[in-house]
Amino acid sequence: MKITALPFAYEFELAHTALVIIDMQRDFVEPGGFGETLGNDVSLLQAIVPACKAVLQAWRQAGGLVVHTREAHKADLSDCPPAKRARGNPALRIGDMGAMGRILIAGEPGNQIIPELAPLSGEIAIDKPGKGAFYATGLHERLRQAGITHLVFMGVTTEVCVQTSMREANDRGYDGLLLEDCTESYFPAFKTAAVEMVRAQGAIVGWTATSGELLPALAALPAQP
Ligand code: C5J
């Protein structure tokens, strides 16, 4: 399958491609979570939910592999470097009790993926202690076992966990595509810059496209039972 993308067409086979949805968890998208404690306007991120949902539904219908990630730490914070917890001047720090339970702790209400994009059984859902999806998660091994060579990325935030994950994937040999209207930042200028960085220099990190360019290609595939 070949879709229009930048800096040039992106080619992939669904059987060897995973849709990777980065950190669409309540902590970042809803008031009272990690994103808001850092002083951000979380409503900016809510705008991409309909486009993400449309791609997820189409990907599932076509029978593609789906990976969900959550930025999450263990309850005892043993996987949270003190430097990460100490950084900045947030209203609440990682592990503190907030409006949706303990901030950025696995299993807490705020750590759940938003209901619109909730994982189905059979999909991969990983907790990641870092910004990148490949650090300390075993994701690379699971993708290799599944024969995955290409990754289509959505999620938040563009210049932090999405870009870090794309760069980690790139260094591991995956061809990555970022869906521009399915990713967002608390800082619009950072999103613009990150999207341009991905596709610069002949796809130095990967490709970019819109959901409008991907969805017709998925719809043309035979639906899976
Ligand atoms: C951040 C993320 N921004 N998921 N995490 O701290 O991008």
CSV table of N, CA and C in Angstrom, one decimal, residues 56-192:
chain,number,residue,atom,x,y,z
A,56,LEU,N,-8.1,4.7,14.5
A,56,LEU,CA,-8.1,3.4,15.2
A,56,LEU,C,-9.2,2.5,14.8
A,57,GLN,N,-10.4,3.0,14.5
A,57,GLN,CA,-11.5,2.2,14.1
A,57,GLN,C,-11.2,1.6,12.7
A,58,ALA,N,-10.6,2.4,11.8
A,58,ALA,CA,-10.3,1.8,10.5
A,58,ALA,C,-9.2,0.8,10.5
A,59,TRP,N,-8.2,1.1,11.4
A,59,TRP,CA,-7.1,0.1,11.5
A,59,TRP,C,-7.6,-1.2,12.1
A,60,ARG,N,-8.4,-1.1,13.1
A,60,ARG,CA,-9.0,-2.4,13.7
A,60,ARG,C,-9.8,-3.1,12.6
A,61,GLN,N,-10.6,-2.4,11.9
A,61,GLN,CA,-11.5,-3.0,10.8
A,61,GLN,C,-10.6,-3.7,9.8
A,62,ALA,N,-9.5,-3.1,9.5
A,62,ALA,CA,-8.6,-3.7,8.5
A,62,ALA,C,-7.8,-4.9,9.1
A,63,GLY,N,-7.8,-5.0,10.4
A,63,GLY,CA,-7.1,-6.2,11.0
A,63,GLY,C,-5.7,-5.9,11.4
A,64,GLY,N,-5.3,-4.6,11.5
A,64,GLY,CA,-3.9,-4.3,11.8
A,64,GLY,C,-3.6,-4.4,13.3
A,65,LEU,N,-2.3,-4.6,13.6
A,65,LEU,CA,-1.9,-4.6,15.0
A,65,LEU,C,-1.9,-3.2,15.6
A,66,VAL,N,-2.4,-3.1,16.9
A,66,VAL,CA,-2.5,-1.9,17.6
A,66,VAL,C,-1.6,-1.9,18.8
A,67,VAL,N,-0.8,-0.9,19.1
A,67,VAL,CA,0.0,-0.7,20.3
A,67,VAL,C,-0.5,0.6,21.0
A,68,HIS,N,-0.8,0.4,22.3
A,68,HIS,CA,-1.1,1.6,23.1
A,68,HIS,C,0.0,1.8,24.1
A,69,THR,N,0.4,3.0,24.3
A,69,THR,CA,1.4,3.2,25.4
A,69,THR,C,0.8,4.2,26.5
A,70,ARG,N,1.2,4.0,27.7
A,70,ARG,CA,0.9,4.9,28.8
A,70,ARG,C,2.2,5.3,29.4
A,71,GLU,N,2.4,6.6,29.7
A,71,GLU,CA,3.6,7.0,30.5
A,71,GLU,C,3.2,6.7,32.0
A,72,ALA,N,3.9,5.7,32.6
A,72,ALA,CA,3.4,5.2,33.9
A,72,ALA,C,4.6,4.8,34.7
A,73,HIS,N,4.4,5.0,36.0
A,73,HIS,CA,5.5,4.5,37.0
A,73,HIS,C,4.9,3.5,38.0
A,74,LYS,N,5.8,2.7,38.5
A,74,LYS,CA,5.3,1.8,39.6
A,74,LYS,C,4.9,2.6,40.8
A,75,ALA,N,4.0,2.0,41.6
A,75,ALA,CA,3.5,2.7,42.8
A,75,ALA,C,4.6,3.1,43.8
A,76,ASP,N,5.7,2.3,43.8
A,76,ASP,CA,6.8,2.6,44.7
A,76,ASP,C,7.8,3.6,44.1
A,77,LEU,N,7.6,4.0,42.9
A,77,LEU,CA,8.4,4.9,42.1
A,77,LEU,C,9.8,4.4,41.9
A,78,SER,N,10.0,3.1,42.0
A,78,SER,CA,11.4,2.6,41.8
A,78,SER,C,11.9,2.7,40.4
A,79,ASP,N,10.9,3.0,39.4
A,79,ASP,CA,11.3,3.2,38.0
A,79,ASP,C,11.2,4.6,37.6
A,80,CYS,N,11.2,5.5,38.6
A,80,CYS,CA,11.1,7.0,38.3
A,80,CYS,C,12.4,7.6,38.8
A,81,PRO,N,13.3,8.0,37.9
A,81,PRO,CA,14.5,8.6,38.3
A,81,PRO,C,14.2,9.9,39.2
A,82,PRO,N,14.9,10.1,40.3
A,82,PRO,CA,14.6,11.2,41.1
A,82,PRO,C,14.7,12.5,40.3
A,83,ALA,N,15.6,12.6,39.3
A,83,ALA,CA,15.7,13.8,38.5
A,83,ALA,C,14.4,14.1,37.7
A,84,LYS,N,13.7,13.0,37.3
A,84,LYS,CA,12.5,13.2,36.6
A,84,LYS,C,11.4,13.8,37.5
A,85,ARG,N,11.3,13.3,38.7
A,85,ARG,CA,10.3,13.7,39.7
A,85,ARG,C,10.6,15.1,40.2
A,86,ALA,N,11.9,15.5,40.3
A,86,ALA,CA,12.3,16.8,40.9
A,86,ALA,C,12.1,17.9,39.9
A,87,ARG,N,12.1,17.6,38.6
A,87,ARG,CA,12.2,18.6,37.5
A,87,ARG,C,11.0,19.6,37.5
A,88,GLY,N,11.3,20.8,37.2
A,88,GLY,CA,10.2,21.8,37.1
A,88,GLY,C,9.6,22.3,38.4
A,89,ASN,N,8.5,22.9,38.3
A,89,ASN,CA,7.8,23.4,39.5
A,89,ASN,C,6.3,23.1,39.4
A,90,PRO,N,6.0,21.8,39.3
A,90,PRO,CA,4.5,21.5,39.1
A,90,PRO,C,3.8,21.7,40.4
A,91,ALA,N,2.4,21.8,40.2
A,91,ALA,CA,1.5,21.9,41.4
A,91,ALA,C,1.6,20.5,42.2
A,92,LEU,N,1.7,19.4,41.4
A,92,LEU,CA,1.8,18.1,42.0
A,92,LEU,C,2.9,17.3,41.3
A,93,ARG,N,3.6,16.5,42.0
A,93,ARG,CA,4.7,15.8,41.4
A,93,ARG,C,4.3,14.3,41.1
A,94,ILE,N,5.0,13.6,40.3
A,94,ILE,CA,4.8,12.2,40.0
A,94,ILE,C,4.6,11.5,41.3
A,95,GLY,N,3.5,10.7,41.5
A,95,GLY,CA,3.3,10.0,42.7
A,95,GLY,C,2.4,10.7,43.7
A,96,ASP,N,2.3,12.0,43.6
A,96,ASP,CA,1.4,12.7,44.5
A,96,ASP,C,-0.1,12.4,44.2
A,97,MET,N,-0.9,12.6,45.2
A,97,MET,CA,-2.4,12.3,45.0
A,97,MET,C,-3.0,13.5,44.3
A,98,GLY,N,-3.7,13.3,43.2
A,98,GLY,CA,-4.4,14.4,42.5
A,98,GLY,C,-5.8,14.0,42.3
A,99,ALA,N,-6.5,14.8,41.5
A,99,ALA,CA,-7.9,14.6,41.3
A,99,ALA,C,-8.3,13.3,40.6
A,100,MET,N,-7.3,12.7,39.9
A,100,MET,CA,-7.6,11.4,39.3
A,100,MET,C,-6.7,10.3,39.8
A,101,GLY,N,-6.4,10.4,41.1
A,101,GLY,CA,-5.5,9.4,41.8
A,101,GLY,C,-4.1,9.9,41.7
A,102,ARG,N,-3.2,9.0,42.0
A,102,ARG,CA,-1.7,9.4,42.1
A,102,ARG,C,-1.2,9.7,40.6
A,103,ILE,N,-0.6,10.8,40.6
A,103,ILE,CA,-0.1,11.4,39.3
A,103,ILE,C,0.9,10.4,38.6
A,104,LEU,N,0.5,10.0,37.4
A,104,LEU,CA,1.4,9.2,36.5
A,104,LEU,C,1.8,7.8,37.1
A,105,ILE,N,0.9,7.2,37.9
A,105,ILE,CA,1.1,5.9,38.5
A,105,ILE,C,0.3,4.9,37.8
A,106,ALA,N,0.9,3.8,37.5
A,106,ALA,CA,0.2,2.7,36.8
A,106,ALA,C,-1.1,2.3,37.5
A,107,GLY,N,-2.2,2.1,36.8
A,107,GLY,CA,-3.4,1.6,37.4
A,107,GLY,C,-4.3,2.6,38.0
A,108,GLU,N,-3.8,3.8,38.2
A,108,GLU,CA,-4.6,4.9,38.8
A,108,GLU,C,-5.6,5.4,37.7
A,109,PRO,N,-6.8,6.0,38.1
A,109,PRO,CA,-7.7,6.4,37.2
A,109,PRO,C,-7.1,7.4,36.1
A,110,GLY,N,-6.3,8.3,36.5
A,110,GLY,CA,-5.7,9.2,35.6
A,110,GLY,C,-4.7,8.6,34.6
A,111,ASN,N,-4.3,7.4,34.9
A,111,ASN,CA,-3.3,6.7,34.0
A,111,ASN,C,-4.0,5.9,32.9
A,112,GLN,N,-5.4,5.8,33.0
A,112,GLN,CA,-6.1,5.0,32.0
A,112,GLN,C,-6.1,5.8,30.7
A,113,ILE,N,-6.1,5.0,29.6
A,113,ILE,CA,-6.3,5.6,28.3
A,113,ILE,C,-7.7,6.1,28.2
A,114,ILE,N,-7.9,7.2,27.5
A,114,ILE,CA,-9.3,7.8,27.5
A,114,ILE,C,-10.3,6.8,26.8
A,115,PRO,N,-11.5,6.8,27.3
A,115,PRO,CA,-12.5,5.8,26.9
A,115,PRO,C,-12.6,5.7,25.4
A,116,GLU,N,-12.5,6.8,24.7
A,116,GLU,CA,-12.7,6.8,23.2
A,116,GLU,C,-11.7,6.0,22.5
A,117,LEU,N,-10.5,5.8,23.1
A,117,LEU,CA,-9.4,5.0,22.4
A,117,LEU,C,-9.0,3.8,23.3
A,118,ALA,N,-9.9,3.4,24.2
A,118,ALA,CA,-9.5,2.3,25.1
A,118,ALA,C,-9.0,1.1,24.4
A,119,PRO,N,-8.0,0.4,24.9
A,119,PRO,CA,-7.5,-0.8,24.2
A,119,PRO,C,-8.5,-1.9,24.2
A,120,LEU,N,-8.5,-2.8,23.2
A,120,LEU,CA,-9.3,-4.0,23.2
A,120,LEU,C,-8.4,-5.1,23.5
A,121,SER,N,-9.0,-6.2,24.0
A,121,SER,CA,-8.2,-7.4,24.3
A,121,SER,C,-7.5,-7.9,23.0
A,122,GLY,N,-6.3,-8.3,23.1
A,122,GLY,CA,-5.5,-8.7,21.9
A,122,GLY,C,-4.6,-7.6,21.4
A,123,GLU,N,-4.9,-6.4,21.8
A,123,GLU,CA,-4.0,-5.3,21.4
A,123,GLU,C,-2.9,-5.1,22.5
A,124,ILE,N,-1.8,-4.6,22.1
A,124,ILE,CA,-0.6,-4.5,23.0
A,124,ILE,C,-0.8,-3.1,23.8
A,125,ALA,N,-0.7,-3.2,25.1
A,125,ALA,CA,-0.8,-2.0,25.9
A,125,ALA,C,0.4,-2.0,26.8
A,126,ILE,N,1.3,-1.0,26.7
A,126,ILE,CA,2.5,-1.0,27.5
A,126,ILE,C,2.6,0.2,28.4
A,127,ASP,N,3.1,0.0,29.6
A,127,ASP,CA,3.4,1.1,30.5
A,127,ASP,C,4.9,1.4,30.3
A,128,LYS,N,5.2,2.7,30.1
A,128,LYS,CA,6.6,3.1,29.8
A,128,LYS,C,7.0,4.1,30.8
A,129,PRO,N,8.1,3.8,31.5
A,129,PRO,CA,8.6,4.8,32.5
A,129,PRO,C,9.3,6.0,31.9
A,130,GLY,N,9.7,5.9,30.6
A,130,GLY,CA,10.4,7.0,30.0
A,130,GLY,C,9.5,7.7,29.0
A,131,LYS,N,10.1,8.7,28.3
A,131,LYS,CA,9.3,9.4,27.2
A,131,LYS,C,9.2,8.5,26.0
A,132,GLY,N,10.3,7.7,25.7
A,132,GLY,CA,10.2,6.8,24.5
A,132,GLY,C,9.6,5.5,24.8
A,133,ALA,N,8.9,5.0,23.8
A,133,ALA,CA,8.1,3.7,23.9
A,133,ALA,C,9.0,2.5,24.0
A,134,PHE,N,10.3,2.7,23.6
A,134,PHE,CA,11.2,1.5,23.5
A,134,PHE,C,12.1,1.4,24.8
A,135,TYR,N,12.1,2.4,25.6
A,135,TYR,CA,13.0,2.3,26.8
A,135,TYR,C,12.3,1.5,27.9
A,136,ALA,N,13.0,0.4,28.3
A,136,ALA,CA,12.6,-0.4,29.4
A,136,ALA,C,11.1,-1.0,29.3
A,137,THR,N,10.8,-1.3,28.0
A,137,THR,CA,9.4,-1.9,27.8
A,137,THR,C,9.3,-3.2,27.1
A,138,GLY,N,10.4,-3.6,26.4
A,138,GLY,CA,10.4,-4.9,25.7
A,138,GLY,C,9.6,-4.7,24.4
A,139,LEU,N,9.2,-3.5,24.0
A,139,LEU,CA,8.4,-3.3,22.8
A,139,LEU,C,9.1,-3.8,21.5
A,140,HIS,N,10.4,-3.5,21.4
A,140,HIS,CA,11.1,-3.9,20.2
A,140,HIS,C,11.0,-5.4,20.0
A,141,GLU,N,11.2,-6.2,21.0
A,141,GLU,CA,11.2,-7.6,20.9
A,141,GLU,C,9.8,-8.1,20.5
A,142,ARG,N,8.7,-7.5,21.1
A,142,ARG,CA,7.4,-7.9,20.8
A,142,ARG,C,7.0,-7.6,19.3
A,143,LEU,N,7.5,-6.4,18.8
A,143,LEU,CA,7.2,-6.1,17.4
A,143,LEU,C,8.0,-6.9,16.5
A,144,ARG,N,9.2,-7.3,16.9
A,144,ARG,CA,10.0,-8.1,16.0
A,144,ARG,C,9.4,-9.5,15.9
A,145,GLN,N,8.9,-10.0,17.0
A,145,GLN,CA,8.2,-11.3,17.0
A,145,GLN,C,7.0,-11.3,16.1
A,146,ALA,N,6.3,-10.2,16.0
A,146,ALA,CA,5.1,-10.0,15.2
A,146,ALA,C,5.4,-9.7,13.8
A,147,GLY,N,6.7,-9.6,13.4
A,147,GLY,CA,7.1,-9.3,12.1
A,147,GLY,C,6.9,-7.9,11.6
A,148,ILE,N,6.9,-7.0,12.6
A,148,ILE,CA,6.6,-5.6,12.3
A,148,ILE,C,7.8,-4.8,11.9
A,149,THR,N,7.7,-4.1,10.7
A,149,THR,CA,8.8,-3.3,10.2
A,149,THR,C,8.5,-1.8,10.1
A,150,HIS,N,7.2,-1.5,10.1
A,150,HIS,CA,6.7,-0.2,9.9
A,150,HIS,C,5.7,0.2,11.0
A,151,LEU,N,5.8,1.5,11.4
A,151,LEU,CA,5.0,2.0,12.5
A,151,LEU,C,4.3,3.3,12.2
A,152,VAL,N,3.0,3.4,12.4
A,152,VAL,CA,2.2,4.6,12.2
A,152,VAL,C,1.9,5.2,13.5
A,153,PHE,N,2.3,6.4,13.8
A,153,PHE,CA,2.3,7.0,15.1
A,153,PHE,C,1.1,8.1,15.2
A,154,MET,N,0.4,8.0,16.4
A,154,MET,CA,-0.5,9.1,16.8
A,154,MET,C,-0.2,9.3,18.2
A,155,GLY,N,-0.8,10.4,18.8
A,155,GLY,CA,-0.8,10.5,20.2
A,155,GLY,C,-0.1,11.8,20.7
A,156,VAL,N,0.2,11.9,22.0
A,156,VAL,CA,0.7,13.1,22.6
A,156,VAL,C,1.9,12.8,23.5
A,157,THR,N,2.7,13.9,23.7
A,157,THR,CA,2.7,15.1,23.0
A,157,THR,C,3.8,15.0,21.9
A,158,THR,N,3.5,15.8,20.8
A,158,THR,CA,4.3,15.6,19.6
A,158,THR,C,5.8,15.6,19.8
A,159,GLU,N,6.2,16.7,20.5
A,159,GLU,CA,7.7,16.9,20.6
A,159,GLU,C,8.3,16.2,21.8
A,160,VAL,N,7.5,15.6,22.6
A,160,VAL,CA,8.1,14.8,23.8
A,160,VAL,C,8.0,13.3,23.5
A,161,CYS,N,6.9,12.7,23.9
A,161,CYS,CA,6.9,11.2,23.9
A,161,CYS,C,6.7,10.7,22.4
A,162,VAL,N,6.0,11.4,21.6
A,162,VAL,CA,5.8,11.0,20.2
A,162,VAL,C,7.1,11.0,19.5
A,163,GLN,N,7.8,12.2,19.5
A,163,GLN,CA,9.0,12.3,18.8
A,163,GLN,C,10.1,11.4,19.3
A,164,THR,N,10.2,11.3,20.7
A,164,THR,CA,11.2,10.4,21.2
A,164,THR,C,11.0,9.0,20.8
A,165,SER,N,9.7,8.6,20.8
A,165,SER,CA,9.4,7.2,20.4
A,165,SER,C,9.8,7.0,18.9
A,166,MET,N,9.5,8.0,18.1
A,166,MET,CA,9.8,7.9,16.6
A,166,MET,C,11.3,7.8,16.4
A,167,ARG,N,12.0,8.5,17.2
A,167,ARG,CA,13.5,8.5,17.0
A,167,ARG,C,14.0,7.2,17.5
A,168,GLU,N,13.5,6.7,18.6
A,168,GLU,CA,13.9,5.3,19.1
A,168,GLU,C,13.6,4.3,18.0
A,169,ALA,N,12.4,4.4,17.4
A,169,ALA,CA,12.0,3.4,16.4
A,169,ALA,C,12.9,3.5,15.2
A,170,ASN,N,13.3,4.7,14.8
A,170,ASN,CA,14.1,4.9,13.6
A,170,ASN,C,15.5,4.3,13.8
A,171,ASP,N,16.0,4.4,15.0
A,171,ASP,CA,17.3,3.9,15.3
A,171,ASP,C,17.3,2.4,15.4
A,172,ARG,N,16.1,1.8,15.5
A,172,ARG,CA,16.0,0.3,15.5
A,172,ARG,C,15.6,-0.2,14.2
A,173,GLY,N,15.5,0.7,13.2
A,173,GLY,CA,15.3,0.2,11.8
A,173,GLY,C,13.9,0.2,11.3
A,174,TYR,N,12.9,0.8,12.1
A,174,TYR,CA,11.5,0.8,11.6
A,174,TYR,C,11.4,2.0,10.7
A,175,ASP,N,10.4,1.9,9.7
A,175,ASP,CA,10.0,3.1,8.9
A,175,ASP,C,8.8,3.6,9.6
A,176,GLY,N,8.9,4.9,10.1
A,176,GLY,CA,7.8,5.5,10.9
A,176,GLY,C,7.0,6.6,10.1
A,177,LEU,N,5.7,6.6,10.3
A,177,LEU,CA,4.9,7.6,9.8
A,177,LEU,C,4.1,8.3,10.9
A,178,LEU,N,4.2,9.7,10.9
A,178,LEU,CA,3.5,10.4,11.9
A,178,LEU,C,2.2,11.0,11.3
A,179,LEU,N,1.1,10.8,11.9
A,179,LEU,CA,-0.2,11.4,11.4
A,179,LEU,C,-0.4,12.8,12.0
A,180,GLU,N,-0.2,13.8,11.2
A,180,GLU,CA,-0.1,15.2,11.7
A,180,GLU,C,-1.4,15.6,12.5
A,181,ASP,N,-2.5,15.2,12.0
A,181,ASP,CA,-3.8,15.7,12.7
A,181,ASP,C,-4.2,14.8,13.8
A,182,CYS,N,-3.3,13.8,14.1
A,182,CYS,CA,-3.6,12.8,15.2
A,182,CYS,C,-2.5,12.9,16.3
A,183,THR,N,-1.8,14.0,16.3
A,183,THR,CA,-0.8,14.3,17.3
A,183,THR,C,-1.0,15.8,17.7
A,184,GLU,N,-0.7,16.1,19.0
A,184,GLU,CA,-0.8,17.5,19.4
A,184,GLU,C,0.2,17.7,20.6
A,185,SER,N,0.5,19.0,20.7
A,185,SER,CA,1.4,19.5,21.8
A,185,SER,C,0.6,20.6,22.6
A,186,TYR,N,1.1,20.8,23.8
A,186,TYR,CA,0.6,22.0,24.6
A,186,TYR,C,1.1,23.3,24.0
A,187,PHE,N,2.1,23.1,23.1
A,187,PHE,CA,2.8,24.3,22.5
A,187,PHE,C,2.7,24.2,21.0
A,188,PRO,N,1.8,24.8,20.3
A,188,PRO,CA,1.6,24.6,18.9
A,188,PRO,C,2.9,24.8,18.0
A,189,ALA,N,3.7,25.7,18.4
A,189,ALA,CA,5.0,26.0,17.7
A,189,ALA,C,5.9,24.8,17.8
A,190,PHE,N,5.9,24.1,18.9
A,190,PHE,CA,6.7,22.9,19.1
A,190,PHE,C,6.2,21.8,18.2
A,191,LYS,N,4.8,21.6,18.1
A,191,LYS,CA,4.3,20.6,17.2
A,191,LYS,C,4.8,20.9,15.8
A,192,THR,N,4.6,22.1,15.3
A,192,THR,CA,5.0,22.4,13.9
A,192,THR,C,6.5,22.1,13.7
